[in-house]
């Protein structure tokens, strides 16, 4: 809990971060403190510099530390409808309840369905984290430990306490999380495994989404592509990533001339149209497995998410396979 806020006559509040709040992203903290304020409004406050940490402008992904002082500007707050009165979309509760791959006192690992964002926003009221909090109202703490693109399925980790969240983030920073994906890409991949180390940066905007492109001066990104089988005009691929940049696999695959099947933003239109005739209705990218050891408990995790049956049926309808 935050210490008692000090409020100025202008309505500005300054809150000091307690040790139990440390480690969380600034945007997540604001959404808790400014209940009833739309997510888009919160991000606008951050862009305009109206929210400050220790007197400085801050980005949404800044991690808060004990003793940080957060400036909250005066903002109109609606009265949020109680969560228990907000029904989940039909079938979502059942889908997520059946998606649990592993659960212990520290972590909850889900097989995230494709098409569901990890959190609400950008016109989507409910994401994985909001839905899970409603399904488990008795949970005192439940936070996303990392993220997957909305159209990607597979292993997604949620933390059930703050020490576990901080420990998992430490694993990510130190490269201690092995992340393996499965993808179907366009064309016949030539040669064996190939490491792609191309920097990435967000650039053009497509509607609500900012696209990503290869940029020598962008953030480092490392993807290892290994062909598993060749089909008629497509390659079944395993991808291991050493970094977790937005759209990393999709952009690296397209850069190599083999875009991911079903990719509406970086993909091949003719290839996608062909795959749609075979039943593909989504991005063919699946986070198959995660392996890591949580330093706070010493426990090792090795979790695998089964491939969506709809994706497996698409593979069965392709010519092949031929193994490299």
Short mmCIF file of C-alpha atoms in Angstrom, two decimals:
data_model
loop_
_atom_site.label_atom_id
_atom_site.label_comp_id
_atom_site.label_asym_id
_atom_site.label_seq_id
_atom_site.Cartn_x
_atom_site.Cartn_y
_atom_site.Cartn_z
CA UNK A 1 0.00 0.00 0.00
CA UNK A 2 1.14 3.54 -0.73
CA UNK A 3 1.87 5.92 2.09
CA UNK A 4 -0.77 8.61 2.69
CA UNK A 5 -0.73 10.97 -0.31
CA UNK A 6 -0.01 14.65 0.07
CA UNK A 7 -2.43 16.77 -1.95
CA UNK A 8 -1.85 20.35 -3.10
CA UNK A 9 -4.55 22.99 -3.52
CA UNK A 10 -4.33 22.46 -7.29
CA UNK A 11 -5.27 18.80 -6.83
CA UNK A 12 -1.82 17.42 -7.60
CA UNK A 13 -0.88 14.38 -5.52
CA UNK A 14 2.58 13.09 -4.69
CA UNK A 15 2.83 9.46 -3.64
CA UNK A 16 5.86 7.66 -2.31
CA UNK A 17 6.47 4.11 -3.47
CA UNK A 18 6.60 1.61 -0.64
CA UNK A 19 8.82 -1.49 -0.77
CA UNK A 20 5.85 -3.72 -1.52
CA UNK A 21 5.07 -1.68 -4.66
CA UNK A 22 8.61 -1.64 -6.04
CA UNK A 23 9.40 -3.43 -9.28
CA UNK A 24 6.13 -2.77 -11.09
CA UNK A 25 5.81 -0.77 -14.29
CA UNK A 26 4.74 2.83 -13.97
CA UNK A 27 1.73 2.37 -16.29
CA UNK A 28 0.44 -0.56 -14.23
CA UNK A 29 0.85 1.46 -11.03
CA UNK A 30 -1.10 4.37 -12.52
CA UNK A 31 -3.97 2.17 -13.60
CA UNK A 32 -4.39 1.05 -10.01
CA UNK A 33 -4.08 4.52 -8.55
CA UNK A 34 -6.28 6.25 -11.14
CA UNK A 35 -9.19 3.85 -11.17
CA UNK A 36 -11.92 4.95 -13.53
CA UNK A 37 -9.50 6.85 -15.79
CA UNK A 38 -9.36 5.34 -19.31
CA UNK A 39 -6.10 3.63 -20.28
CA UNK A 40 -5.72 5.97 -23.26
CA UNK A 41 -5.96 9.00 -20.93
CA UNK A 42 -3.23 7.58 -18.66
CA UNK A 43 -0.84 7.13 -21.58
CA UNK A 44 -1.64 10.66 -22.76
CA UNK A 45 -0.73 12.00 -19.31
CA UNK A 46 2.59 10.19 -19.55
CA UNK A 47 3.34 11.48 -23.06
CA UNK A 48 2.59 15.07 -22.01
CA UNK A 49 4.82 14.81 -18.93
CA UNK A 50 1.98 15.39 -16.48
CA UNK A 51 3.01 12.29 -14.56
CA UNK A 52 6.53 12.49 -13.18
CA UNK A 53 8.77 10.26 -11.10
CA UNK A 54 11.18 12.11 -8.82
CA UNK A 55 10.43 15.28 -10.78
CA UNK A 56 11.36 13.81 -14.17
CA UNK A 57 9.35 12.73 -17.19
CA UNK A 58 9.02 8.96 -17.27
CA UNK A 59 8.12 6.26 -19.75
CA UNK A 60 5.28 3.76 -19.21
CA UNK A 61 7.67 0.80 -18.79
CA UNK A 62 9.83 2.45 -16.10
CA UNK A 63 10.19 0.16 -13.08
CA UNK A 64 9.40 1.87 -9.78
CA UNK A 65 11.82 1.68 -6.86
CA UNK A 66 11.26 2.09 -3.10
CA UNK A 67 11.18 5.78 -2.16
CA UNK A 68 10.32 7.03 -5.65
CA UNK A 69 7.89 9.97 -5.55
CA UNK A 70 5.22 9.84 -8.22
CA UNK A 71 3.40 13.01 -9.24
CA UNK A 72 -0.28 12.38 -10.07
CA UNK A 73 -1.98 15.30 -11.85
CA UNK A 74 -5.59 16.27 -11.20
CA UNK A 75 -7.74 14.20 -13.53
CA UNK A 76 -11.45 13.46 -13.72
CA UNK A 77 -12.12 9.93 -12.54
CA UNK A 78 -15.24 8.07 -13.50
CA UNK A 79 -16.85 5.62 -11.14
CA UNK A 80 -15.70 2.23 -12.38
CA UNK A 81 -18.31 -0.48 -12.56
CA UNK A 82 -17.43 -3.19 -9.99
CA UNK A 83 -15.52 -5.99 -11.66
CA UNK A 84 -17.92 -8.60 -10.38
CA UNK A 85 -20.71 -6.84 -12.28
CA UNK A 86 -18.82 -6.93 -15.56
CA UNK A 87 -19.46 -10.26 -17.29
CA UNK A 88 -16.60 -11.83 -19.20
CA UNK A 89 -17.15 -12.44 -22.91
CA UNK A 90 -19.03 -15.66 -23.56
CA UNK A 91 -16.75 -18.69 -23.39
CA UNK A 92 -13.70 -16.76 -22.21
CA UNK A 93 -13.94 -17.92 -18.59
CA UNK A 94 -14.10 -21.56 -19.68
CA UNK A 95 -11.28 -21.13 -22.19
CA UNK A 96 -8.90 -19.58 -19.66
CA UNK A 97 -9.83 -22.00 -16.89
CA UNK A 98 -8.84 -24.83 -19.22
CA UNK A 99 -5.65 -23.11 -20.37
CA UNK A 100 -3.65 -23.53 -17.15
CA UNK A 101 -0.45 -25.45 -17.88
CA UNK A 102 1.23 -25.10 -14.49
CA UNK A 103 0.46 -23.51 -11.15
CA UNK A 104 2.35 -23.28 -7.88
CA UNK A 105 2.62 -20.76 -5.04
CA UNK A 106 4.71 -18.40 -7.20
CA UNK A 107 3.65 -18.66 -10.83
CA UNK A 108 0.73 -19.43 -13.08
CA UNK A 109 1.51 -20.46 -16.68
CA UNK A 110 -1.23 -20.36 -19.32
CA UNK A 111 -1.56 -21.51 -22.90
CA UNK A 112 -2.76 -18.12 -24.11
CA UNK A 113 -5.31 -18.34 -26.91
CA UNK A 114 -4.59 -16.45 -30.13
CA UNK A 115 -6.58 -13.27 -30.65
CA UNK A 116 -6.70 -12.38 -26.95
CA UNK A 117 -4.43 -9.52 -25.82
CA UNK A 118 -2.51 -9.94 -22.58
CA UNK A 119 -4.21 -6.80 -21.22
CA UNK A 120 -7.13 -4.60 -22.20
CA UNK A 121 -6.81 -1.39 -24.15
CA UNK A 122 -6.96 -0.09 -27.72
CA UNK A 123 -10.65 -0.87 -27.98
CA UNK A 124 -10.43 -4.19 -26.11
CA UNK A 125 -12.03 -4.04 -22.66
CA UNK A 126 -10.66 -7.32 -21.30
CA UNK A 127 -7.33 -9.06 -21.76
CA UNK A 128 -5.79 -12.11 -20.10
CA UNK A 129 -4.79 -10.35 -16.90
CA UNK A 130 -8.15 -8.61 -16.35
CA UNK A 131 -10.01 -11.85 -17.05
CA UNK A 132 -7.83 -13.92 -14.71
CA UNK A 133 -8.26 -11.39 -11.89
CA UNK A 134 -12.03 -11.69 -12.25
CA UNK A 135 -11.86 -15.47 -12.39
CA UNK A 136 -9.74 -15.47 -9.23
CA UNK A 137 -11.01 -12.61 -7.07
CA UNK A 138 -9.46 -14.22 -4.00
CA UNK A 139 -5.92 -13.80 -5.41
CA UNK A 140 -4.20 -10.98 -3.48
CA UNK A 141 -1.64 -10.50 -6.28
CA UNK A 142 -1.71 -11.47 -9.96
CA UNK A 143 0.49 -9.75 -12.55
CA UNK A 144 1.77 -10.40 -16.06
CA UNK A 145 5.39 -11.51 -15.85
CA UNK A 146 6.00 -10.98 -19.59
CA UNK A 147 3.96 -10.48 -22.76
CA UNK A 148 2.91 -12.13 -26.00
CA UNK A 149 1.52 -10.45 -29.09
CA UNK A 150 -2.25 -10.54 -29.30
CA UNK A 151 -2.23 -12.94 -32.29
CA UNK A 152 0.36 -15.30 -30.77
CA UNK A 153 -0.69 -18.32 -28.74
CA UNK A 154 1.27 -20.32 -26.17
CA UNK A 155 3.16 -20.07 -22.90
CA UNK A 156 2.39 -16.95 -20.87
CA UNK A 157 3.63 -16.50 -17.29
CA UNK A 158 1.69 -14.70 -14.55
CA UNK A 159 3.24 -14.02 -11.14
CA UNK A 160 1.27 -14.71 -7.95
CA UNK A 161 3.48 -12.60 -5.68
CA UNK A 162 5.88 -9.69 -6.09
CA UNK A 163 9.11 -11.56 -5.18
CA UNK A 164 8.32 -14.13 -7.89
CA UNK A 165 7.62 -11.33 -10.39
CA UNK A 166 10.94 -9.63 -9.63
CA UNK A 167 12.77 -12.97 -9.79
CA UNK A 168 11.31 -13.80 -13.19
CA UNK A 169 12.21 -10.33 -14.49
CA UNK A 170 15.77 -10.90 -13.26
CA UNK A 171 15.84 -14.15 -15.27
CA UNK A 172 14.70 -12.29 -18.37
CA UNK A 173 17.31 -9.55 -17.95
CA UNK A 174 20.13 -12.06 -17.47
CA UNK A 175 19.12 -14.28 -20.38
CA UNK A 176 18.06 -17.11 -18.09
CA UNK A 177 14.74 -17.86 -19.83
CA UNK A 178 14.85 -20.20 -22.84
CA UNK A 179 11.92 -19.31 -25.13
CA UNK A 180 11.02 -21.54 -28.07
CA UNK A 181 8.37 -20.79 -30.70
CA UNK A 182 6.88 -22.72 -33.60
CA UNK A 183 6.00 -20.93 -36.84
CA UNK A 184 4.98 -21.69 -40.39
CA UNK A 185 6.74 -19.35 -42.81
CA UNK A 186 6.38 -18.67 -46.50
CA UNK A 187 8.75 -20.27 -49.01
CA UNK A 188 11.41 -22.99 -48.89
CA UNK A 189 14.04 -22.10 -46.30
CA UNK A 190 17.50 -22.73 -47.75
CA UNK A 191 20.21 -24.17 -45.54
CA UNK A 192 19.99 -25.14 -41.91
CA UNK A 193 19.76 -23.06 -38.73
CA UNK A 194 20.27 -19.32 -39.17
CA UNK A 195 20.78 -16.69 -36.50
CA UNK A 196 19.27 -13.28 -37.26
CA UNK A 197 20.71 -10.39 -35.27
CA UNK A 198 19.04 -7.29 -36.60
CA UNK A 199 18.14 -4.25 -34.50
CA UNK A 200 14.47 -3.28 -34.38
CA UNK A 201 12.66 0.01 -33.95
CA UNK A 202 9.02 1.06 -33.93
CA UNK A 203 8.20 3.38 -36.75
CA UNK A 204 5.11 3.66 -38.96
CA UNK A 205 1.65 3.58 -37.44
CA UNK A 206 -1.04 1.29 -38.86
CA UNK A 207 -4.33 2.29 -37.23
CA UNK A 208 -3.92 1.80 -33.47
CA UNK A 209 -0.69 -0.18 -33.94
CA UNK A 210 2.85 1.02 -34.46
CA UNK A 211 4.74 -1.24 -36.84
CA UNK A 212 8.30 -2.42 -36.27
CA UNK A 213 11.14 -2.42 -38.78
CA UNK A 214 14.76 -3.52 -39.00
CA UNK A 215 17.07 -0.66 -38.07
CA UNK A 216 20.83 -0.81 -37.51
CA UNK A 217 20.43 1.77 -34.74
CA UNK A 218 17.42 0.05 -33.20
CA UNK A 219 17.27 -2.15 -30.12
CA UNK A 220 19.29 -5.36 -30.30
CA UNK A 221 17.25 -8.42 -31.25
CA UNK A 222 18.43 -12.03 -31.60
CA UNK A 223 16.44 -14.87 -33.22
CA UNK A 224 17.63 -18.38 -34.13
CA UNK A 225 15.57 -20.00 -36.91
CA UNK A 226 15.81 -23.78 -37.36
CA UNK A 227 13.82 -25.47 -40.17
CA UNK A 228 11.99 -28.60 -39.02
CA UNK A 229 10.19 -29.61 -42.22
CA UNK A 230 9.46 -28.35 -45.73
CA UNK A 231 5.95 -28.30 -47.13
CA UNK A 232 4.76 -27.22 -50.54
CA UNK A 233 5.83 -23.58 -50.61
CA UNK A 234 6.21 -23.29 -46.83
CA UNK A 235 8.63 -24.19 -44.03
CA UNK A 236 7.77 -25.46 -40.53
CA UNK A 237 10.14 -23.61 -38.24
CA UNK A 238 11.42 -23.63 -34.67
CA UNK A 239 12.53 -20.22 -33.40
CA UNK A 240 14.51 -19.50 -30.25
CA UNK A 241 14.77 -15.88 -29.17
CA UNK A 242 17.48 -14.34 -27.02
CA UNK A 243 15.53 -11.08 -26.70
CA UNK A 244 11.83 -10.32 -26.46
CA UNK A 245 11.23 -7.31 -28.69
CA UNK A 246 7.79 -6.41 -30.00
CA UNK A 247 6.98 -8.40 -33.19
CA UNK A 248 10.56 -9.69 -33.20
CA UNK A 249 10.03 -13.07 -34.87
CA UNK A 250 7.55 -11.65 -37.38
CA UNK A 251 9.86 -8.83 -38.49
CA UNK A 252 13.01 -10.99 -38.56
CA UNK A 253 11.22 -13.69 -40.58
CA UNK A 254 9.94 -11.13 -43.10
CA UNK A 255 13.41 -9.55 -43.31
CA UNK A 256 14.82 -12.96 -44.30
CA UNK A 257 12.21 -13.27 -47.04
CA UNK A 258 10.06 -15.83 -45.20
CA UNK A 259 7.19 -14.02 -43.47
CA UNK A 260 5.03 -15.85 -40.95
CA UNK A 261 1.80 -17.32 -42.31
CA UNK A 262 -1.28 -15.28 -41.49
CA UNK A 263 0.69 -12.12 -40.69
CA UNK A 264 -1.51 -9.20 -41.81
CA UNK A 265 1.15 -6.54 -41.25
CA UNK A 266 4.47 -8.07 -42.33
CA UNK A 267 3.24 -11.04 -44.36
CA UNK A 268 2.82 -12.13 -47.97
CA UNK A 269 -0.70 -11.48 -49.29
CA UNK A 270 -0.77 -14.33 -51.84
CA UNK A 271 0.67 -16.83 -49.36
CA UNK A 272 -1.83 -15.79 -46.69
CA UNK A 273 -4.71 -16.12 -49.14
CA UNK A 274 -3.59 -19.65 -50.01
CA UNK A 275 -3.37 -20.60 -46.33
CA UNK A 276 -6.82 -19.15 -45.65
CA UNK A 277 -8.21 -21.61 -48.19
CA UNK A 278 -6.64 -24.35 -46.07
CA UNK A 279 -8.38 -23.08 -42.93
CA UNK A 280 -5.83 -20.67 -41.40
CA UNK A 281 -7.69 -17.90 -39.60
CA UNK A 282 -4.90 -16.49 -37.45
CA UNK A 283 -1.16 -15.83 -37.21
CA UNK A 284 0.74 -19.13 -37.38
CA UNK A 285 3.03 -18.39 -34.43
CA UNK A 286 2.97 -20.35 -31.17
CA UNK A 287 5.09 -19.94 -28.01
CA UNK A 288 5.75 -23.63 -27.50
CA UNK A 289 7.92 -23.75 -24.40
CA UNK A 290 9.65 -21.90 -21.58
CA UNK A 291 12.54 -23.16 -19.45
CA UNK A 292 14.05 -21.26 -16.52
CA UNK A 293 15.05 -21.47 -12.87
CA UNK A 294 13.46 -19.00 -10.46
CA UNK A 295 16.28 -17.63 -8.25
CA UNK A 296 13.95 -16.74 -5.39
CA UNK A 297 12.91 -20.38 -4.86
CA UNK A 298 15.53 -22.34 -6.79
CA UNK A 299 12.78 -24.21 -8.59
CA UNK A 300 13.32 -25.13 -12.24
CA UNK A 301 10.47 -24.84 -14.72
CA UNK A 302 10.10 -26.55 -18.08
CA UNK A 303 6.65 -25.84 -19.50
CA UNK A 304 5.27 -26.75 -22.93
CA UNK A 305 2.03 -25.60 -24.54
CA UNK A 306 0.37 -27.95 -27.05
CA UNK A 307 -0.17 -26.66 -30.56
CA UNK A 308 -3.68 -25.42 -31.36
CA UNK A 309 -5.56 -28.22 -33.20
CA UNK A 310 -6.61 -25.70 -35.87
CA UNK A 311 -2.93 -25.10 -36.69
CA UNK A 312 -2.17 -28.81 -36.74
CA UNK A 313 -5.00 -29.32 -39.27
CA UNK A 314 -3.50 -26.66 -41.55
CA UNK A 315 -0.20 -28.55 -41.56
CA UNK A 316 -2.02 -31.78 -42.43
CA UNK A 317 -3.58 -30.10 -45.46
CA UNK A 318 -0.26 -28.94 -46.87
CA UNK A 319 1.81 -31.06 -49.25
CA UNK A 320 4.62 -32.78 -47.37
CA UNK A 321 6.35 -32.80 -45.01
CA UNK A 322 9.89 -33.22 -46.25
CA UNK A 323 12.51 -33.07 -43.51
CA UNK A 324 15.70 -31.11 -44.16
#
